[in-house]
PDB file of C-alpha atoms in Angstrom:
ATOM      1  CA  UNK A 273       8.894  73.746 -40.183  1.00 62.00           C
ATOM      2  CA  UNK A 274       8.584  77.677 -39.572  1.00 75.00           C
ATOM      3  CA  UNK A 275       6.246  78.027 -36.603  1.00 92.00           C
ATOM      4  CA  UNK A 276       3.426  80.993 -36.597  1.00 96.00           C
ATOM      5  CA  UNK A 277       5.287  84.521 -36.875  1.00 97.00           C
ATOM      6  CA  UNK A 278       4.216  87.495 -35.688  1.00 97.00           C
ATOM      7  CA  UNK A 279       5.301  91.698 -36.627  1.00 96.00           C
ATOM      8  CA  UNK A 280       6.789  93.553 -34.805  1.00 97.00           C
ATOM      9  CA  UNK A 281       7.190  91.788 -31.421  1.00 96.00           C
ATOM     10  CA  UNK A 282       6.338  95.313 -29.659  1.00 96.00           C
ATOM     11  CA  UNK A 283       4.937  98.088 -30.549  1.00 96.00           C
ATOM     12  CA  UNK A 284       4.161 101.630 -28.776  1.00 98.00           C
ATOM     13  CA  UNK A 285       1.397 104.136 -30.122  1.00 98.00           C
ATOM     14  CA  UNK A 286      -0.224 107.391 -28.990  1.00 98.00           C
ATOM     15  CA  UNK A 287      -3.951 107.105 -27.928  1.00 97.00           C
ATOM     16  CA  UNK A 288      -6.156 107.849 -30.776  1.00 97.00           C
ATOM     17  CA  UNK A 289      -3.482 106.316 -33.087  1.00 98.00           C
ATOM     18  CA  UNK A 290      -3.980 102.991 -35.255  1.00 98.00           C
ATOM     19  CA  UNK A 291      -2.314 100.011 -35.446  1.00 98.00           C
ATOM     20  CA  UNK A 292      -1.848  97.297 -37.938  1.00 98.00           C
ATOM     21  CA  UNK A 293      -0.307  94.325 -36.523  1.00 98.00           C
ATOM     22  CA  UNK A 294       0.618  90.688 -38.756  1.00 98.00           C
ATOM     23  CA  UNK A 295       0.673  86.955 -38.684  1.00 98.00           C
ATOM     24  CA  UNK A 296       1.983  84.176 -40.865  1.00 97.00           C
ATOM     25  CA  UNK A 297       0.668  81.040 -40.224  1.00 96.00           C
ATOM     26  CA  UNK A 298       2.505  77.762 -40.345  1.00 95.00           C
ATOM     27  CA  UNK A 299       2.455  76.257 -43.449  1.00 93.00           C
ATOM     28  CA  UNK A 300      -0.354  74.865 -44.883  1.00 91.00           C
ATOM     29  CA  UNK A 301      -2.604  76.157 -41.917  1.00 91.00           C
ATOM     30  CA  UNK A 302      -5.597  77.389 -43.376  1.00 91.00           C
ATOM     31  CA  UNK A 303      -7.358  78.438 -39.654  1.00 92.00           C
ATOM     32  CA  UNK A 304      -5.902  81.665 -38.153  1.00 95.00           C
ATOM     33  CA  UNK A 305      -7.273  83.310 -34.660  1.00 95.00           C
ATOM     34  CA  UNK A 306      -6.624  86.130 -32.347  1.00 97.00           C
ATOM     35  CA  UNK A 307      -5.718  86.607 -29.065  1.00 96.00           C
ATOM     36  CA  UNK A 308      -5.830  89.454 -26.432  1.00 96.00           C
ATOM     37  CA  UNK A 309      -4.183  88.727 -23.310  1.00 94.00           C
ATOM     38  CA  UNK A 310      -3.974  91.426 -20.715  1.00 91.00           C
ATOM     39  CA  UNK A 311      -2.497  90.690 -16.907  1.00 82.00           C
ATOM     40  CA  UNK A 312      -5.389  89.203 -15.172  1.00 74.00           C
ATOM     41  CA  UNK A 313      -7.610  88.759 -17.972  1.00 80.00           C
ATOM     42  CA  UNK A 314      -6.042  85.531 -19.606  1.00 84.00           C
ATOM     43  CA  UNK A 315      -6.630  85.289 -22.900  1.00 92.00           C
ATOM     44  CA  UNK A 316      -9.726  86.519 -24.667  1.00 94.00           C
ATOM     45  CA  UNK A 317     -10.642  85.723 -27.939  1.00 94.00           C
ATOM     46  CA  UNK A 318     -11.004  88.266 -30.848  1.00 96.00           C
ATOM     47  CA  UNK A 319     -11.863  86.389 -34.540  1.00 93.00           C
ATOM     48  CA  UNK A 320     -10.744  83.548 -36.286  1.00 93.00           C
ATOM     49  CA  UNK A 321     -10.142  83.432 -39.667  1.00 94.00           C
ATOM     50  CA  UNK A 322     -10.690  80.280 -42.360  1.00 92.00           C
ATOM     51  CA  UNK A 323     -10.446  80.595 -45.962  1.00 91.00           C
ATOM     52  CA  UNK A 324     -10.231  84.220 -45.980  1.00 93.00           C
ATOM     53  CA  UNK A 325     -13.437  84.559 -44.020  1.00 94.00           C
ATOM     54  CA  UNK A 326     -14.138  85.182 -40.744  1.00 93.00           C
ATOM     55  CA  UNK A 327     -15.684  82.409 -38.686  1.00 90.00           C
ATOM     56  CA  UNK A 328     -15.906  83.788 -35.473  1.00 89.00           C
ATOM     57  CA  UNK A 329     -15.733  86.713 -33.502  1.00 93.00           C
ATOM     58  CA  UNK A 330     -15.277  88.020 -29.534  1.00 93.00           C
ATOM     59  CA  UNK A 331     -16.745  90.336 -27.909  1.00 92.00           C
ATOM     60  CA  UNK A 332     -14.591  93.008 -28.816  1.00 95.00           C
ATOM     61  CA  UNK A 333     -15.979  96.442 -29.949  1.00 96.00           C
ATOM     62  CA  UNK A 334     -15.824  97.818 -33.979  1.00 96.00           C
ATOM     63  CA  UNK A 335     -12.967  99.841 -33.449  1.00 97.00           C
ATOM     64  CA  UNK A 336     -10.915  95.978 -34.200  1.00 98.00           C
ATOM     65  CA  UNK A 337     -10.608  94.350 -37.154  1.00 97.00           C
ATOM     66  CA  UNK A 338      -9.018  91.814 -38.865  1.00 97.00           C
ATOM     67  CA  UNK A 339      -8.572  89.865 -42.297  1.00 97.00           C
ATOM     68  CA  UNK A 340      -7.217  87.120 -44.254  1.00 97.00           C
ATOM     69  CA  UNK A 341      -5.059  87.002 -47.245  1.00 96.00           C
ATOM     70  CA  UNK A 342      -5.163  84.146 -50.008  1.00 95.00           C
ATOM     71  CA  UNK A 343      -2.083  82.766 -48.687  1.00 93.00           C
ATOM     72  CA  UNK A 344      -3.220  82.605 -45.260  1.00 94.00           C
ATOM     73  CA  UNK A 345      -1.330  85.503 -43.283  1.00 97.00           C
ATOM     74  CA  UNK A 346      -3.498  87.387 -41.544  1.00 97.00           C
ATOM     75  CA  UNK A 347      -3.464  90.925 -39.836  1.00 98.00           C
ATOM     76  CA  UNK A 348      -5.310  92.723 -37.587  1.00 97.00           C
ATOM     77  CA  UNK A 349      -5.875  96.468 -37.323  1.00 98.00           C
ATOM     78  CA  UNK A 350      -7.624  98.329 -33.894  1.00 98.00           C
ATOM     79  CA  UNK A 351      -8.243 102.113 -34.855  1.00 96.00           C
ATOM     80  CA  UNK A 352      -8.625 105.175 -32.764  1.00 97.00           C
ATOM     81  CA  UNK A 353      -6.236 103.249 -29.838  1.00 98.00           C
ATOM     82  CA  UNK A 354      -6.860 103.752 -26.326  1.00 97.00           C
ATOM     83  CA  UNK A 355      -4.653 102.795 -23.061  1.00 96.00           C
ATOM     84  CA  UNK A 356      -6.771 100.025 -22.195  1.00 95.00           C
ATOM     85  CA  UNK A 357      -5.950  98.307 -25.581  1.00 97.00           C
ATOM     86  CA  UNK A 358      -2.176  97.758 -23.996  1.00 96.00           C
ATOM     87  CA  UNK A 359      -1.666  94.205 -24.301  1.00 96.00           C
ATOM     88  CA  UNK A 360       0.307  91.284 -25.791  1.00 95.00           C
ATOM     89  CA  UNK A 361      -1.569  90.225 -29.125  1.00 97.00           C
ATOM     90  CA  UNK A 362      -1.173  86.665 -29.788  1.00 97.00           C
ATOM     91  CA  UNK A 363      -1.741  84.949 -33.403  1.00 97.00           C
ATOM     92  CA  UNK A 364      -2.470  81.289 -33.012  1.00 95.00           C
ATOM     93  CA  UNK A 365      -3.282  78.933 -36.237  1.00 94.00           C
ATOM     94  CA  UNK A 366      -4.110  75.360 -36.972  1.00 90.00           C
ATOM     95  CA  UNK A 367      -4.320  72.963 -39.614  1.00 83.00           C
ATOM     96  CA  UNK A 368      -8.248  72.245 -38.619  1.00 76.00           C
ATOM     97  CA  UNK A 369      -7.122  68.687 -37.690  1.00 75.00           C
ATOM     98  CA  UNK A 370      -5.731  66.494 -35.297  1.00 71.00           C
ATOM     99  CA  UNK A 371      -6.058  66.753 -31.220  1.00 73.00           C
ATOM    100  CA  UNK A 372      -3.264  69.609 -30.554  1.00 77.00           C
ATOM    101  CA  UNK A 373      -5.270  72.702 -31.310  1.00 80.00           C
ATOM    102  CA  UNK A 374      -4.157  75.678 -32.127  1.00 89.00           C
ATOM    103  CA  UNK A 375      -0.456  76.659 -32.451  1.00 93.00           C
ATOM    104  CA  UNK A 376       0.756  79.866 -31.048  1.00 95.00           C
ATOM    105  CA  UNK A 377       3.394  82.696 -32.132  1.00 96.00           C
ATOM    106  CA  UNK A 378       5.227  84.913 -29.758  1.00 96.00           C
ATOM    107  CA  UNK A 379       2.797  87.865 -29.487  1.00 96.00           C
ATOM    108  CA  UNK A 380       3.019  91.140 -30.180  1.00 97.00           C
ATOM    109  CA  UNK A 381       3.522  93.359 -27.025  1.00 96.00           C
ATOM    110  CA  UNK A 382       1.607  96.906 -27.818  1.00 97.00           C
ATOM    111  CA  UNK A 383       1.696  99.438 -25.745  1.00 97.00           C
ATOM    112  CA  UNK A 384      -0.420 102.542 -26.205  1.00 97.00           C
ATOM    113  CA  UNK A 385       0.490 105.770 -24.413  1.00 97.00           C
TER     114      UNK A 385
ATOM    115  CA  UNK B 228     -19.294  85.742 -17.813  1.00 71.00           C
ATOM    116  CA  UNK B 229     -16.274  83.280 -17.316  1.00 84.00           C
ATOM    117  CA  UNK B 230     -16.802  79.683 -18.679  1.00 93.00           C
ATOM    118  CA  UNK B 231     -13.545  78.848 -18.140  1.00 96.00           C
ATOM    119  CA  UNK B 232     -12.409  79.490 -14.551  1.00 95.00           C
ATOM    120  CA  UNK B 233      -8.985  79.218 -12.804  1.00 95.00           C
ATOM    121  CA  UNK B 234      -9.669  79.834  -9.137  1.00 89.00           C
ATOM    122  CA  UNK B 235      -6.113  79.374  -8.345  1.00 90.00           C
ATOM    123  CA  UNK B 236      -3.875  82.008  -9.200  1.00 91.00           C
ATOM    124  CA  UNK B 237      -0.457  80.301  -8.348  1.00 95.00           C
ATOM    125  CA  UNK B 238       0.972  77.370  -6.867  1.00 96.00           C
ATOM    126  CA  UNK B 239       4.031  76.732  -5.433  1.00 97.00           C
ATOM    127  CA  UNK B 240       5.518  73.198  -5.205  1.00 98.00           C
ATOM    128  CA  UNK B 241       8.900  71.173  -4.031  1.00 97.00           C
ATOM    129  CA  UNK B 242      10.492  69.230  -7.182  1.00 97.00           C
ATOM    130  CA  UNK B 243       9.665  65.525  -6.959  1.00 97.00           C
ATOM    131  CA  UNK B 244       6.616  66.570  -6.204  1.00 98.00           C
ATOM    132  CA  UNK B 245       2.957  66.304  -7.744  1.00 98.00           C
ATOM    133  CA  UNK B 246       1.417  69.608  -9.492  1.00 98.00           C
ATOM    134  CA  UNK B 247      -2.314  69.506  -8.992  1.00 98.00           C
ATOM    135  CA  UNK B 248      -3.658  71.906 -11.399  1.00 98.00           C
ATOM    136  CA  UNK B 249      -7.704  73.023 -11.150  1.00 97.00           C
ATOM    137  CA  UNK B 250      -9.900  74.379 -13.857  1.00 97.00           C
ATOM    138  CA  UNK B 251     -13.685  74.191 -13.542  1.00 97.00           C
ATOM    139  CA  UNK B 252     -16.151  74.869 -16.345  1.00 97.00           C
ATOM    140  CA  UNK B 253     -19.569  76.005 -16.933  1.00 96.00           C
ATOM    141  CA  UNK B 254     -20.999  75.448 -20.631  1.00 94.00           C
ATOM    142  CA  UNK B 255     -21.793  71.800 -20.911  1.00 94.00           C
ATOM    143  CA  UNK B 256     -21.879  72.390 -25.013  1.00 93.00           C
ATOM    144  CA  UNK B 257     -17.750  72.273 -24.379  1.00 94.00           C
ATOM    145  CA  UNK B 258     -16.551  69.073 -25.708  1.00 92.00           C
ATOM    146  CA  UNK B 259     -12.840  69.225 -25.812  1.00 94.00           C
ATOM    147  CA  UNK B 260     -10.338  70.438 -23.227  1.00 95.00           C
ATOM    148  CA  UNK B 261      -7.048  71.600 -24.017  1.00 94.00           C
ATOM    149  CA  UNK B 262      -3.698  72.582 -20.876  1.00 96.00           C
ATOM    150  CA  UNK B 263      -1.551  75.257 -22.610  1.00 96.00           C
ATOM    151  CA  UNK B 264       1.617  76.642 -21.154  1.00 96.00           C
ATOM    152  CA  UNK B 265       3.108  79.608 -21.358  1.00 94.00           C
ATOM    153  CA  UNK B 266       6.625  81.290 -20.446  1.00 92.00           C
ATOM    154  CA  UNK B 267       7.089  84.825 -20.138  1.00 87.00           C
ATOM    155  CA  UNK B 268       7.670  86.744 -23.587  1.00 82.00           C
ATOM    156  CA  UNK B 269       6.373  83.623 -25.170  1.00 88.00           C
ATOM    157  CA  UNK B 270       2.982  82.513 -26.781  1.00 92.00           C
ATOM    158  CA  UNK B 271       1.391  79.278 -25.245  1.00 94.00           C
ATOM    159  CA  UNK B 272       2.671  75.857 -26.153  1.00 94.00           C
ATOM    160  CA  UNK B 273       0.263  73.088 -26.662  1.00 94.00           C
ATOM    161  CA  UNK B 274       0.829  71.134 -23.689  1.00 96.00           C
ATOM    162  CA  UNK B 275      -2.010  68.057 -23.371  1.00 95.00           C
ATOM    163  CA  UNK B 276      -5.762  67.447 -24.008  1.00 94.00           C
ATOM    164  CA  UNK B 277      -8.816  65.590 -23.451  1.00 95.00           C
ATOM    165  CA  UNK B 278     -12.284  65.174 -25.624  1.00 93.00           C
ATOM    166  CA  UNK B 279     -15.305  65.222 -23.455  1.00 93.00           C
ATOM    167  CA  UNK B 280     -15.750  61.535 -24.127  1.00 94.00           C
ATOM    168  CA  UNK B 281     -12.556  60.235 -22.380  1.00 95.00           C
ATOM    169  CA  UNK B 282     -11.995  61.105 -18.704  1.00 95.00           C
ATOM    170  CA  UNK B 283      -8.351  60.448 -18.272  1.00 97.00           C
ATOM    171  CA  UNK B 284      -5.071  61.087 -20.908  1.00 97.00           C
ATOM    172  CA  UNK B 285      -1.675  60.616 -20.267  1.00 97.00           C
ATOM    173  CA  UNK B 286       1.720  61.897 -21.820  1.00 96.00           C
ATOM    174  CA  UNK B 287       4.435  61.383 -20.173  1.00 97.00           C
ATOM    175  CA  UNK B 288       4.963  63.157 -17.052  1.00 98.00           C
ATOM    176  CA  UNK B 289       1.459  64.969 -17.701  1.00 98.00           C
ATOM    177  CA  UNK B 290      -2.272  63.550 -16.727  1.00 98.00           C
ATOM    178  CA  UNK B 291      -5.688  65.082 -17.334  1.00 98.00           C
ATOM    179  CA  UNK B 292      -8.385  64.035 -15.723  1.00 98.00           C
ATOM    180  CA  UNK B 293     -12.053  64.867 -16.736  1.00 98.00           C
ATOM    181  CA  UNK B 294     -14.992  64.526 -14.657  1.00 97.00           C
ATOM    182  CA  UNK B 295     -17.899  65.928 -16.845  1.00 96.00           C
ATOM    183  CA  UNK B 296     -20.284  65.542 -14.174  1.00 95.00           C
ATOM    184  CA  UNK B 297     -18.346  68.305 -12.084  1.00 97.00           C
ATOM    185  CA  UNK B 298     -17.675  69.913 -14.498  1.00 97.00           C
ATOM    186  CA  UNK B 299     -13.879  69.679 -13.465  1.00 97.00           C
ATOM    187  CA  UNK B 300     -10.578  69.082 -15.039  1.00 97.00           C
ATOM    188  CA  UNK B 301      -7.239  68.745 -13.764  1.00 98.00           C
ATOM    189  CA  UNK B 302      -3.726  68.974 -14.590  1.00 98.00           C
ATOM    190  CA  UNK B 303      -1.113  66.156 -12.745  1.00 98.00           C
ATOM    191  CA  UNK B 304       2.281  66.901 -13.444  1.00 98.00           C
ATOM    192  CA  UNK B 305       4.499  64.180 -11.923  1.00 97.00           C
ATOM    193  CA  UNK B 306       7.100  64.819 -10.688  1.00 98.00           C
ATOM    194  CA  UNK B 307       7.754  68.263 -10.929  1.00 98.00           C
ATOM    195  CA  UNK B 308      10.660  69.456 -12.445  1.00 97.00           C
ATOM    196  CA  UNK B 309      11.794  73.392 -12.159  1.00 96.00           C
ATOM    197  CA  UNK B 310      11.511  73.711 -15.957  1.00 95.00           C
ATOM    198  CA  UNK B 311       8.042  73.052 -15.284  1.00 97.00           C
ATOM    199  CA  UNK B 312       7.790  76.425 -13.639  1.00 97.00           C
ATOM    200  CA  UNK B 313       5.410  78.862 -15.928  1.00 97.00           C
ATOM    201  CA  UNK B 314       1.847  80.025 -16.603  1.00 95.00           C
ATOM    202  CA  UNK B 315      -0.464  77.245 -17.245  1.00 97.00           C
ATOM    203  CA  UNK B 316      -3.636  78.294 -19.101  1.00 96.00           C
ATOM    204  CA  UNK B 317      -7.078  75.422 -19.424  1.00 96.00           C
ATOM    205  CA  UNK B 318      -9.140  76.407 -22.268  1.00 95.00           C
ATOM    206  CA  UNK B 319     -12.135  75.016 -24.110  1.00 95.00           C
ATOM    207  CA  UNK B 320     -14.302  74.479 -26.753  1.00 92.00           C
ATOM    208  CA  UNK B 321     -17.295  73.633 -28.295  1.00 91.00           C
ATOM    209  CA  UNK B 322     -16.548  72.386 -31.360  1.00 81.00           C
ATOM    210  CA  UNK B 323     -13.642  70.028 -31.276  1.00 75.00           C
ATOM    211  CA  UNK B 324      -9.487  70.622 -30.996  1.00 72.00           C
ATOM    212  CA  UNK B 325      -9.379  73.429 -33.862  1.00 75.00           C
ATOM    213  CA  UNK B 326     -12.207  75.929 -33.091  1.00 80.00           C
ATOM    214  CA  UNK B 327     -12.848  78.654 -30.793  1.00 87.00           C
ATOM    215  CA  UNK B 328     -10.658  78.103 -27.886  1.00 91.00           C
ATOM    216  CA  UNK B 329     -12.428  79.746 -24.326  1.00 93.00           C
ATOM    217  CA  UNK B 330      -9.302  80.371 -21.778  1.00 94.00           C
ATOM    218  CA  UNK B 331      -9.232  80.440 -18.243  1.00 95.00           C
ATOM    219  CA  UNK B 332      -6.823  83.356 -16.706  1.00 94.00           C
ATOM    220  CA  UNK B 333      -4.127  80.930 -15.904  1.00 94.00           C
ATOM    221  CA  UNK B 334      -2.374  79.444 -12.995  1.00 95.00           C
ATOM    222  CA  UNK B 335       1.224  80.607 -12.011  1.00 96.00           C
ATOM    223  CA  UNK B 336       3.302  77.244 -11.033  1.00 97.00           C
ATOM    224  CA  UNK B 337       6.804  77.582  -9.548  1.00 98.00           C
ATOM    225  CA  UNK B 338       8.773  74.464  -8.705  1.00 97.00           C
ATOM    226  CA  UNK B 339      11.562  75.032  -6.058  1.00 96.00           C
ATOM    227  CA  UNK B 340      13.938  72.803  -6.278  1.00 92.00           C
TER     228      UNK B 340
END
């Protein structure tokens, strides 16, 4: 079974820039959420994503987005980028059962200069 | 405001030995716990958890232990191994295994062999 994938695995952009960044869920997962995890921060939670809607959201400001197809893959888009929005971006998504929560992918790695 | 909170920021241990890993809490509406762990360059891999109505679960080498009245879990890894050497990240929620996951920033563990 194809675990949670996640394009590209890094990423640099110029401040001001956008970026569009993608997940595919395992199979059959219908719950997607995202991750920002910045050194010394741990992770901090941006939206989650059921059935094409969106469930729940962080704390994040306006300027990120997300949104879920009807097959379950998910992206998520930050406009007008700024250096503090360097971090690895990590997709996590769950069948909304069972005890094991939430499975991760490897992250996307953006760096904005 | 951190609810999840990792006061440790490494540990350093002698394989064969016990890992005592710390997380404290402070939302009492958090009703299931969840131990991720995470290598560098990878996302976090589902590790072991607890529901708020259990205080102790076991998987192999790997213990939780709840105390809700403390407000305190911890991670027992016996015995270490130097594979066992990574980021380890406690997280919570509020509505079961597959919701909203609140992280703490993580513990560094390195077993020396």
């Amino acid at each position: 079974k194809a675990g949670v994938t996640q394009t590209p695995r890094y990423l640099i952009k110029t401040r001001g820039q956008q970026v569009t960044l993608s997940c595919s869920p395992i199979s059959g997962h219908r719950s997607v959420s995202w991750y920002q995890q910045t050194p010394g921060q741990g992770l901090q939670f941006l939206f989650e994503y059921f059935s094409e809607t969106q469930r729940n959201k962080g704390n994040f400001p306006g300027r990120f987005s997300g949104r879920q197809f009807s097959n379950s893959r998910s992206e998520m888009n930050v406009s007008t980028l700024e250096l503090g929005d360097s971090a690895l971006y990590l997709c996590a998504s769950s069948s909304g059962t069972g005890m094991r929560g939430y499975t991760f992918g490897s992250g996307t790695r953006l760096t904005v200069v | 405001d951190q609810q999840v909170k990792q006061n440790s920021p490494s540990l350093s241990v002698q394989e064969g030995r016990i890992s005592i890993l710390n997380c404290d809490y402070t939302n009492s509406m958090f009703d299931y716990f969840l131990w991720y762990k995470k290598y560098p360059a990878e996302g976090p891999t589902f590790l072991i958890s607890i529901s708020s109505i259990k205080d102790k679960n076991e998987d192999g080498r790997f213990t939780v232990f709840l105390n809700k009245s403390a407000k305190h879990l911890s991670l027992h890894i016996v015995p270490s191994q130097p594979g066992d050497s990574a980021v380890y990240f406690c997280a919570a929620s509020a509505n079961g295994a597959n919701s909203k996951l609140t992280f703490g920033k993580g513990i560094t563990l390195s077993v020396r062999p």
